[in-house]
Short mmCIF file of C-alpha atoms in Angstrom, two decimals:
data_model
loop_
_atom_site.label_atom_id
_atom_site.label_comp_id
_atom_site.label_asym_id
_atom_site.label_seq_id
_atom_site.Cartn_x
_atom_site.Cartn_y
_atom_site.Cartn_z
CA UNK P 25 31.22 -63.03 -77.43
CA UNK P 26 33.63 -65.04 -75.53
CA UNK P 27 36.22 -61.89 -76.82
CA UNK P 28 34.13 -59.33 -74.74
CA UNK P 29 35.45 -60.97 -71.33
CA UNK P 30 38.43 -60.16 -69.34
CA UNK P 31 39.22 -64.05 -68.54
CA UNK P 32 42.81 -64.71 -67.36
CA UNK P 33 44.31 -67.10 -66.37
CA UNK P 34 47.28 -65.44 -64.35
CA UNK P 35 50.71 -65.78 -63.07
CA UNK P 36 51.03 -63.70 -60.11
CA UNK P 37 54.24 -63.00 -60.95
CA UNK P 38 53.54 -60.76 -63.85
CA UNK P 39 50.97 -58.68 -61.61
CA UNK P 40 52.29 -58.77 -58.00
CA UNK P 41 55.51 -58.69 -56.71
CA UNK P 42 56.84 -62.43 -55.37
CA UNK P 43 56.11 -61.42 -52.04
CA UNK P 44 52.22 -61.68 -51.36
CA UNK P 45 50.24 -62.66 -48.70
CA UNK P 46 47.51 -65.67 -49.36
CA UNK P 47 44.13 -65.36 -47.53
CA UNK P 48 41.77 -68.59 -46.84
CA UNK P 49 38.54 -68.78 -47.15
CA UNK P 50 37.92 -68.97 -43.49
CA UNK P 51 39.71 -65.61 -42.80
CA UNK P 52 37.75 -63.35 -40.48
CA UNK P 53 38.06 -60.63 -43.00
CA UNK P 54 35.79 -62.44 -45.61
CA UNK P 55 31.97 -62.17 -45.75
CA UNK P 56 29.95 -64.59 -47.82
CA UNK P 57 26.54 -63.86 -49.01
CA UNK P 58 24.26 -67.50 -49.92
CA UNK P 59 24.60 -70.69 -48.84
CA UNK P 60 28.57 -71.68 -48.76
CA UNK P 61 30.16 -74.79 -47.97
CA UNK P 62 33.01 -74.78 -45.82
CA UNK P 63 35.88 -77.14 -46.21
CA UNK P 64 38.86 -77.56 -45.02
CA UNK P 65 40.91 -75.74 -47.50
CA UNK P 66 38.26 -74.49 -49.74
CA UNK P 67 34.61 -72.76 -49.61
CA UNK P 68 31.96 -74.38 -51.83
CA UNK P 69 29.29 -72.24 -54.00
CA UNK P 70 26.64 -73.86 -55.72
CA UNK P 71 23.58 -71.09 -55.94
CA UNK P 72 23.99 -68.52 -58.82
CA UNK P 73 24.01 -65.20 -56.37
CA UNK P 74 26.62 -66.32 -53.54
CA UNK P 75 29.05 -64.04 -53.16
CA UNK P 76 32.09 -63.69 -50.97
CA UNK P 77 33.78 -59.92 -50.13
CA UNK P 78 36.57 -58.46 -48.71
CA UNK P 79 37.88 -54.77 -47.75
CA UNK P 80 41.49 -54.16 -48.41
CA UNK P 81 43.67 -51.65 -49.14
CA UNK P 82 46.02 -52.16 -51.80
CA UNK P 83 46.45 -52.31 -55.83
CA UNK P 84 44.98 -55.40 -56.81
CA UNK P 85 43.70 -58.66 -55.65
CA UNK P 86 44.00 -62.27 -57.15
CA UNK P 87 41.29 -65.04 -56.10
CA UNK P 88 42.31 -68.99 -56.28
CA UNK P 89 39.13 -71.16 -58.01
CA UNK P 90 38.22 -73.92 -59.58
CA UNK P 91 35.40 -74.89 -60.88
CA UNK P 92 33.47 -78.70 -61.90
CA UNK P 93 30.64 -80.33 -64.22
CA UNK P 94 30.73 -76.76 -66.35
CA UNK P 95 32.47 -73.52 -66.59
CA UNK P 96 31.45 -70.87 -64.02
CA UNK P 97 30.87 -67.39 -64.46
CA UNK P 98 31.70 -64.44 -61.99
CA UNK P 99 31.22 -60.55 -61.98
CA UNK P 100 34.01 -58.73 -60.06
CA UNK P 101 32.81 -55.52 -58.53
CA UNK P 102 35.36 -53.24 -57.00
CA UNK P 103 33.83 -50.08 -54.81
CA UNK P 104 30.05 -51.22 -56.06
CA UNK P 105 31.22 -51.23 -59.64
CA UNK P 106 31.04 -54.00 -61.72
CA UNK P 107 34.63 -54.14 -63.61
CA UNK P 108 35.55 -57.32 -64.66
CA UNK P 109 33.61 -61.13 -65.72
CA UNK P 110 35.46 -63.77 -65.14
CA UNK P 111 35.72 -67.38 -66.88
CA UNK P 112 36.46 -70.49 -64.38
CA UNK P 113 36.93 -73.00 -67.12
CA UNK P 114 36.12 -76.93 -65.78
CA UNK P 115 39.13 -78.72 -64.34
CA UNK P 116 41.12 -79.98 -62.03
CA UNK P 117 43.75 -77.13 -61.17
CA UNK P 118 43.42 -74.44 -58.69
CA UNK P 119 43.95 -71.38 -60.89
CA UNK P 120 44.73 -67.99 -59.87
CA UNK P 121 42.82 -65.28 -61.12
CA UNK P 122 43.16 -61.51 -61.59
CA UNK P 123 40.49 -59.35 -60.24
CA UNK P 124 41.78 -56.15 -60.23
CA UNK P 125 45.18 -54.88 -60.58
CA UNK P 126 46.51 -51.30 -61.28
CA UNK P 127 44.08 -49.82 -58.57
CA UNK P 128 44.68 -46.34 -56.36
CA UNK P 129 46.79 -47.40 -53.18
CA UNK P 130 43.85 -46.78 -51.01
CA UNK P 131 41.17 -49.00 -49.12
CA UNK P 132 38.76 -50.78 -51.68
CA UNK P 133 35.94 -52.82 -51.22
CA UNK P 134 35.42 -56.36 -53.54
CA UNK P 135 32.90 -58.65 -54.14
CA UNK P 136 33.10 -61.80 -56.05
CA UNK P 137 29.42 -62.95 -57.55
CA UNK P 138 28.30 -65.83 -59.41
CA UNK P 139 26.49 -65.32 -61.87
CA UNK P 140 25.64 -68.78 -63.22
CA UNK P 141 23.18 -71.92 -62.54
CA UNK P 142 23.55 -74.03 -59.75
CA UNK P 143 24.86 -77.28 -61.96
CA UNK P 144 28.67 -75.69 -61.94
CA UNK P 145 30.83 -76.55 -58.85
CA UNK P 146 32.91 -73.98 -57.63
CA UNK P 147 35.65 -73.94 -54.86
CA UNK P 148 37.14 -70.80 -53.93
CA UNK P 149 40.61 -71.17 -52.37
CA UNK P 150 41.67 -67.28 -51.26
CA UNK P 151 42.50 -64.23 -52.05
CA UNK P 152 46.12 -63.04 -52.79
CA UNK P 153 46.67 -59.60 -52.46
CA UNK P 154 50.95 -57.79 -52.71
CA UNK P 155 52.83 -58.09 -49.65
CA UNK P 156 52.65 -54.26 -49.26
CA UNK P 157 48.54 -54.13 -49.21
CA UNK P 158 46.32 -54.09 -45.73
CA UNK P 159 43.40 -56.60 -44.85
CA UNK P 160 40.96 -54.37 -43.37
CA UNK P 161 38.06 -55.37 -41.31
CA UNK P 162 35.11 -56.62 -42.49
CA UNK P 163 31.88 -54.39 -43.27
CA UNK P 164 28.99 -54.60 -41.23
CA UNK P 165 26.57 -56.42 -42.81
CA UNK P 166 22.96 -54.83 -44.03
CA UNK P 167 19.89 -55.80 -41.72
CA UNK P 168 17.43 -56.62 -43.73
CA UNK P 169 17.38 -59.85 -45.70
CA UNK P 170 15.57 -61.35 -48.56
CA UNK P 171 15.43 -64.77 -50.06
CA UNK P 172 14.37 -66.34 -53.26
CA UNK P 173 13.49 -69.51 -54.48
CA UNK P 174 12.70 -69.91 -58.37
CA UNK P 175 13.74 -71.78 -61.29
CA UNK P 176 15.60 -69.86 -64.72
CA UNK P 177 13.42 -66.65 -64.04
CA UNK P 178 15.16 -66.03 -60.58
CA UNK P 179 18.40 -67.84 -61.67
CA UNK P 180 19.01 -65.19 -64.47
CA UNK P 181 18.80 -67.73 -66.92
CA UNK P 182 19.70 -66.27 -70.49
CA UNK P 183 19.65 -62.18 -69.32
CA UNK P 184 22.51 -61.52 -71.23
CA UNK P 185 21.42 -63.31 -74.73
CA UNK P 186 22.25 -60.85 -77.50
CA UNK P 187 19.20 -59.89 -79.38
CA UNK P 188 18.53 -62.07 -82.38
CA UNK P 189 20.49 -64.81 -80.82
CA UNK P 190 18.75 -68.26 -79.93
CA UNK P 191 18.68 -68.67 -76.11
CA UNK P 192 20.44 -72.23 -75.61
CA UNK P 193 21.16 -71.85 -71.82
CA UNK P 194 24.59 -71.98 -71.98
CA UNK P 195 26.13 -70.89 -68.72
CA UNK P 196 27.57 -67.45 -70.22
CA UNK P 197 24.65 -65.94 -70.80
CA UNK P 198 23.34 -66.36 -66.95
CA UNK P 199 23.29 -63.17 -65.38
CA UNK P 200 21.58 -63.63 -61.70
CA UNK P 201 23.47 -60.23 -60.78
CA UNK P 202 21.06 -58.45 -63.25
CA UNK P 203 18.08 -60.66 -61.99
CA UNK P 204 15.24 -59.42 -60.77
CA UNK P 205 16.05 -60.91 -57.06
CA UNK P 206 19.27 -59.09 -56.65
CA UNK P 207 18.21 -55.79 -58.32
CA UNK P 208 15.46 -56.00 -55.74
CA UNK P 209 17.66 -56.95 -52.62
CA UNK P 210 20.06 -53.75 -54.25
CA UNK P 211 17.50 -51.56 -54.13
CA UNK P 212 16.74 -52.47 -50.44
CA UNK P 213 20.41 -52.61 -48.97
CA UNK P 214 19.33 -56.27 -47.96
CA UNK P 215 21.47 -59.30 -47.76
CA UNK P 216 20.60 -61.70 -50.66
CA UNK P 217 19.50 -65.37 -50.93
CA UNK P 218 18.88 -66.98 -54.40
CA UNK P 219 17.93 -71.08 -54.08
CA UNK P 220 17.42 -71.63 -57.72
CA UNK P 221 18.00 -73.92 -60.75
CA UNK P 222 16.67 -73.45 -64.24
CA UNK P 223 14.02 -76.23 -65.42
CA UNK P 224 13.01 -76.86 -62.10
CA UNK P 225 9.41 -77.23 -60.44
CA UNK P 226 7.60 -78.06 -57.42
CA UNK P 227 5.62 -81.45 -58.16
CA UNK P 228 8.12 -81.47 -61.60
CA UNK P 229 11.35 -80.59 -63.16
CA UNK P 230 13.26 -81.03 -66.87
CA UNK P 231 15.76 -83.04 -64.58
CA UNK P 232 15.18 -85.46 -61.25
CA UNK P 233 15.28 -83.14 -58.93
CA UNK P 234 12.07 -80.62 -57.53
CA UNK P 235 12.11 -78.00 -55.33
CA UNK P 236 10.61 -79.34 -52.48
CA UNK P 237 13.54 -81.79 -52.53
CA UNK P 238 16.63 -79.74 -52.56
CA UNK P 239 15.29 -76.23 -51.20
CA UNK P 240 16.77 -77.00 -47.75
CA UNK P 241 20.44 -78.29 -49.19
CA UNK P 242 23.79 -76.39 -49.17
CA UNK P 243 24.80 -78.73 -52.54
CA UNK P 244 21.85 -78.92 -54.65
CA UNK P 245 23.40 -82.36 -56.08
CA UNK P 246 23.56 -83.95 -52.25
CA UNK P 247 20.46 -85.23 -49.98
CA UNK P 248 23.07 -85.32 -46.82
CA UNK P 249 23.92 -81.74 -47.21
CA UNK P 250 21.48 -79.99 -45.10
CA UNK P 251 21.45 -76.11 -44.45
CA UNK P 252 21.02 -74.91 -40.89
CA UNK P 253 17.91 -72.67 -41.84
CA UNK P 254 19.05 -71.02 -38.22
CA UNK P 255 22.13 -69.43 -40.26
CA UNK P 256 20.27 -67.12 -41.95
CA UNK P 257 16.12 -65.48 -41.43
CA UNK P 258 15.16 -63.53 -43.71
CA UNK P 259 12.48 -60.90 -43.69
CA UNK P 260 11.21 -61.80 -46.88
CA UNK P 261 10.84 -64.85 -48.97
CA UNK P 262 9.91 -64.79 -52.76
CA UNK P 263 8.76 -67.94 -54.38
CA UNK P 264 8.43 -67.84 -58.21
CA UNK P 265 7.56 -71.78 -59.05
CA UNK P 266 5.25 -73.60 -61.45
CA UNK P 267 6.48 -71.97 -65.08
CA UNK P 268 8.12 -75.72 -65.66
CA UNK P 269 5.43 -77.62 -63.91
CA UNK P 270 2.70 -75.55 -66.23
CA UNK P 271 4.98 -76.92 -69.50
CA UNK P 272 5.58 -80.66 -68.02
CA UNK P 273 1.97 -81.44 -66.92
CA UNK P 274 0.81 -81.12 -70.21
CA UNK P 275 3.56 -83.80 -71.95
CA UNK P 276 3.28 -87.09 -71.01
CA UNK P 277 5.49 -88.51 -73.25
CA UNK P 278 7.97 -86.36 -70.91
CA UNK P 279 10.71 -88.97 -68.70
CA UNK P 280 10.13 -86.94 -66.05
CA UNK P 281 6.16 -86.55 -66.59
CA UNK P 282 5.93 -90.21 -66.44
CA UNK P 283 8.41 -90.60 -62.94
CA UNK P 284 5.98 -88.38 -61.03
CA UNK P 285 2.35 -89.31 -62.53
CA UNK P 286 2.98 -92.47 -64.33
CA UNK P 287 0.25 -91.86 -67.03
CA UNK P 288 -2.23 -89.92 -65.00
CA UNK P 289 -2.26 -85.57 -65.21
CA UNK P 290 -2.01 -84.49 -61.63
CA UNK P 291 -5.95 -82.69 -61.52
CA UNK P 292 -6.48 -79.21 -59.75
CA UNK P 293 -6.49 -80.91 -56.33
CA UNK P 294 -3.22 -82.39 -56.42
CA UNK P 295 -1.50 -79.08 -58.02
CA UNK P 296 -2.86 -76.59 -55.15
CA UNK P 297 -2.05 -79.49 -52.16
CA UNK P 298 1.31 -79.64 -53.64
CA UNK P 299 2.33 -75.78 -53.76
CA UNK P 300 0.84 -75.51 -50.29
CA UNK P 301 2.72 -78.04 -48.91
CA UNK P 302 5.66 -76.28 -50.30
CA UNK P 303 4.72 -72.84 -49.00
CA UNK P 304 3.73 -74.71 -45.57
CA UNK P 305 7.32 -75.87 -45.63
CA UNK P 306 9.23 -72.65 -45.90
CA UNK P 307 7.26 -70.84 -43.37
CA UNK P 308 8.10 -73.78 -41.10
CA UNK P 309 11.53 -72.69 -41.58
CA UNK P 310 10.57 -68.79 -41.41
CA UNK P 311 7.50 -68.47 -38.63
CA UNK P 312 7.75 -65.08 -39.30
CA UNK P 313 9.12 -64.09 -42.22
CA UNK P 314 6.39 -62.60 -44.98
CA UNK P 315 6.31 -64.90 -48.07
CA UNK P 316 5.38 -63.38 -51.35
CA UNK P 317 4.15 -66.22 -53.97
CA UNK P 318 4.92 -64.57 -57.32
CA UNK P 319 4.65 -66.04 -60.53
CA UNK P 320 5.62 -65.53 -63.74
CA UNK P 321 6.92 -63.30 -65.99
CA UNK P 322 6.95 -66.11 -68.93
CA UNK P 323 3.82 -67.93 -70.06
CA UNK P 324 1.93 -69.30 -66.67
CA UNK P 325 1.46 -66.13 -66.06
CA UNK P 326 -0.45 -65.19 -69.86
CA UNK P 327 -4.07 -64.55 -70.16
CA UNK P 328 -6.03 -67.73 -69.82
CA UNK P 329 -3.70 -69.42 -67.67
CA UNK P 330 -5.19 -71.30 -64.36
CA UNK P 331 -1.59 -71.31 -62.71
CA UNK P 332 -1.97 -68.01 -60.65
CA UNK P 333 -5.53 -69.47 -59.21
CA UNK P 334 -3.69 -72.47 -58.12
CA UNK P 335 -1.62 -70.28 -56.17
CA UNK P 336 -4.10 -68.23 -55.02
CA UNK P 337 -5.91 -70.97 -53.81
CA UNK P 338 -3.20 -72.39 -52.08
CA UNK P 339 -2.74 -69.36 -50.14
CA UNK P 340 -6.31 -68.93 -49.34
CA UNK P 341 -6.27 -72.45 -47.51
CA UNK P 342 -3.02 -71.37 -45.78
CA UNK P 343 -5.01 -68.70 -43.89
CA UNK P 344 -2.31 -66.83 -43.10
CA UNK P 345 -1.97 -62.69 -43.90
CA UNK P 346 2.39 -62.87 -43.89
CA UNK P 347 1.73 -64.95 -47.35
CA UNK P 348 0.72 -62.45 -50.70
CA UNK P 349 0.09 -63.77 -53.76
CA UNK P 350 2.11 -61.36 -56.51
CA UNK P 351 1.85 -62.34 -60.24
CA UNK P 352 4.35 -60.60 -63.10
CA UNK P 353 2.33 -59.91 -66.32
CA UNK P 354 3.33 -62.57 -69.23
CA UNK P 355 6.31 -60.63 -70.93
CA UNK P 356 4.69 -62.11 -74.61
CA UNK P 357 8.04 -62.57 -76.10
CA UNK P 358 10.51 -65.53 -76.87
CA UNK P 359 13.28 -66.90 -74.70
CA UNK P 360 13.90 -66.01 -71.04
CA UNK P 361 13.95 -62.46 -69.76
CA UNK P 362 16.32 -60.01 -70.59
CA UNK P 363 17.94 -56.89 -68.36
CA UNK P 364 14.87 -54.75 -69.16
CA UNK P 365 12.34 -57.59 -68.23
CA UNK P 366 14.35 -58.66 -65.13
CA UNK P 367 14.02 -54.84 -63.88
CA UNK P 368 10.53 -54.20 -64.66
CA UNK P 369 9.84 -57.44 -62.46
CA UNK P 370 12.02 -55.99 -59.49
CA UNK P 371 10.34 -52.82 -60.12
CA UNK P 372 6.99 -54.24 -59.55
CA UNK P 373 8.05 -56.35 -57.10
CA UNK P 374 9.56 -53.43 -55.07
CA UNK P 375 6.51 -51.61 -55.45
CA UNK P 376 4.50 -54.59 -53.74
CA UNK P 377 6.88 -54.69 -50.79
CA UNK P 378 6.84 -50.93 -50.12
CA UNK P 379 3.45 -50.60 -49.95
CA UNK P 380 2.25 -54.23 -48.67
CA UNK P 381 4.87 -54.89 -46.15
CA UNK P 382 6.74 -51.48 -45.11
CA UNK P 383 9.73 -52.28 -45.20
#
């Protein structure tokens, strides 16, 4: 398991010569894809997805990180290749990190993705790269962009469980690179968004927290950490929400059951008004983005369920053609989807947006 990654925890020395030359996070070189925290030393990730890249030409590349509350996990992709996954164990030490080393002394492109939940902490000092290698200047940047918002579906929430093996949700097993969001923002060239947590809902969640409540936050964990929405419009918005509220509705023994509804299920009424108001809240944010309300591919979406009508309803009262109801067809297995489920959902969805939107 743990075997199969590269994870190093590096002295420079051994890899680059003494002389290097340390790049911050605020370097005009860098791009960063998500929402990212700047600070004054450091840049912040908390969304499984962000990313931040650099063009250089040289051998190899070290990155400074640390990471809080769990370990993190990143895929290193050199020239659109995925090559390496890297550990950030929790703690309190920046740590220097190989990406690449031994590479062609030519100009390479890198990208540094995370792949896990939201509830790991990550702060990205720099990149160190030898004394003898070349920043080069930053790419352009694609112009189309996408967004999602979703719970363990979108976050890539146990993609990479092993067949046979009981999906726990431990953070190495996350996998929002092979998600169905950023296989479908790949396929499009677009610049990717992913808001999302695993266990969480829009009138409910496993944990505190809903949607509606931290959807327009840089740090998930902080009410006073608003995003400027003007940073980034996308084109498209995805919204896959209500697999956890279809499971928590129906336990009222559940903590978080009883914080929301006290002792009383929320009835049909309730349910619709509440995704709407959601919905009605992103496209206050995005007047003219189209909004796709998906759903599924776990059980909400099985035969018999009522939780597509409630979003189909909720549209319907929205009168407004930018906002299509999509629904993924129940995958009838256990545990969380894999690689192959994740692409036939980004397949599908691709398919919508091709032939309902144009783009």
């Amino acid at each position: 398991m743990k075997k199969s990654i590269l994870f190093l925890f590096t002295l420079f020395v051994f890899q680059f010569s003494f002389s290097q030359t340390f790049i911050k996070p605020n370097h005009q070189a860098l791009i960063y894809s998500g929402r990212v925290n700047m600070n004054a030393d450091s840049a912040s990730f908390y969304w499984p997805g962000t990313s931040v890249s650099i063009n250089f030409k040289g051998t190899g590349i070290n990155a400074v990180l640390k990471s809080t509350n769990e370990p993190a996990y990143y895929y290193v992709i050199v020239d659109d290749s995925v090559t390496t996954k890297i550990e950030i164990p929790v703690g309190n030490a920046r740590t220097s990190f190989t990406l690449a080393s031994g590479l062609t002394q030519k100009s390479h492109h890198l990208q540094l993705f995370k792949l896990s939940n939201n509830t790991s902490v990550n702060q990205f000092y720099g990149f160190e790269i030898p004394a003898d290698s070349k920043i080069l200047k930053a790419s352009e940047l694609p112009k189309r962009k996408i967004e999602f918002y979703g719970n363990s579906i979108t976050a890539g929430h146990g993609v990479d469980v092993p067949d046979g093996e009981k999906d726990t949700g431990v953070p190495f097993y996350f996998n929002n690179y092979y998600a169905y969001g950023a296989l479908t923002a790949r396929h499009f060239n677009a610049q990717y968004s992913c808001i999302a947590r695993s266990g969480i809902g829009v009138m409910v969640s496993w944990f505190p927290e809903i949607m509606p409540e931290i959807y327009d936050r840089i740090n998930p964990s902080d009410k006073n950490s608003e995003w400027d929405f003007s940073k980034y419009t996308p084109d498209i918005v995805v919204v896959n929400l209500f697999q956890n509220d279809a499971w928590i509705v129906n336990s009222p023994s559940n903590e978080q059951f009883k914080r929301r509804f006290g002792t009383q299920k929320p009835n049909e009424e309730f349910i619709v008004n509440a995704y709407k108001d959601f919905i009605t809240s992103i496209r206050s944010k995005y007047p003219k983005a189209n909004i796709i309300c998906a759903l599924g591919n776990m059980d909400a979406t099985k035969e018999g369920s009522k939780w597509p009508n409630y979003i189909k309803e909720g549209i319907k009262r929205m009168n407004d053609k930018k906002i299509h109801p999509l629904f993924f067809p129940y995958k009838n297995s256990s545990g969380h989807p894999k690689r192959d489920d994740q692409q036939a959902m980004a397949n599908q969805l691709i398919q919508f947006i091709e032939k309902n939107i144009g783009w």
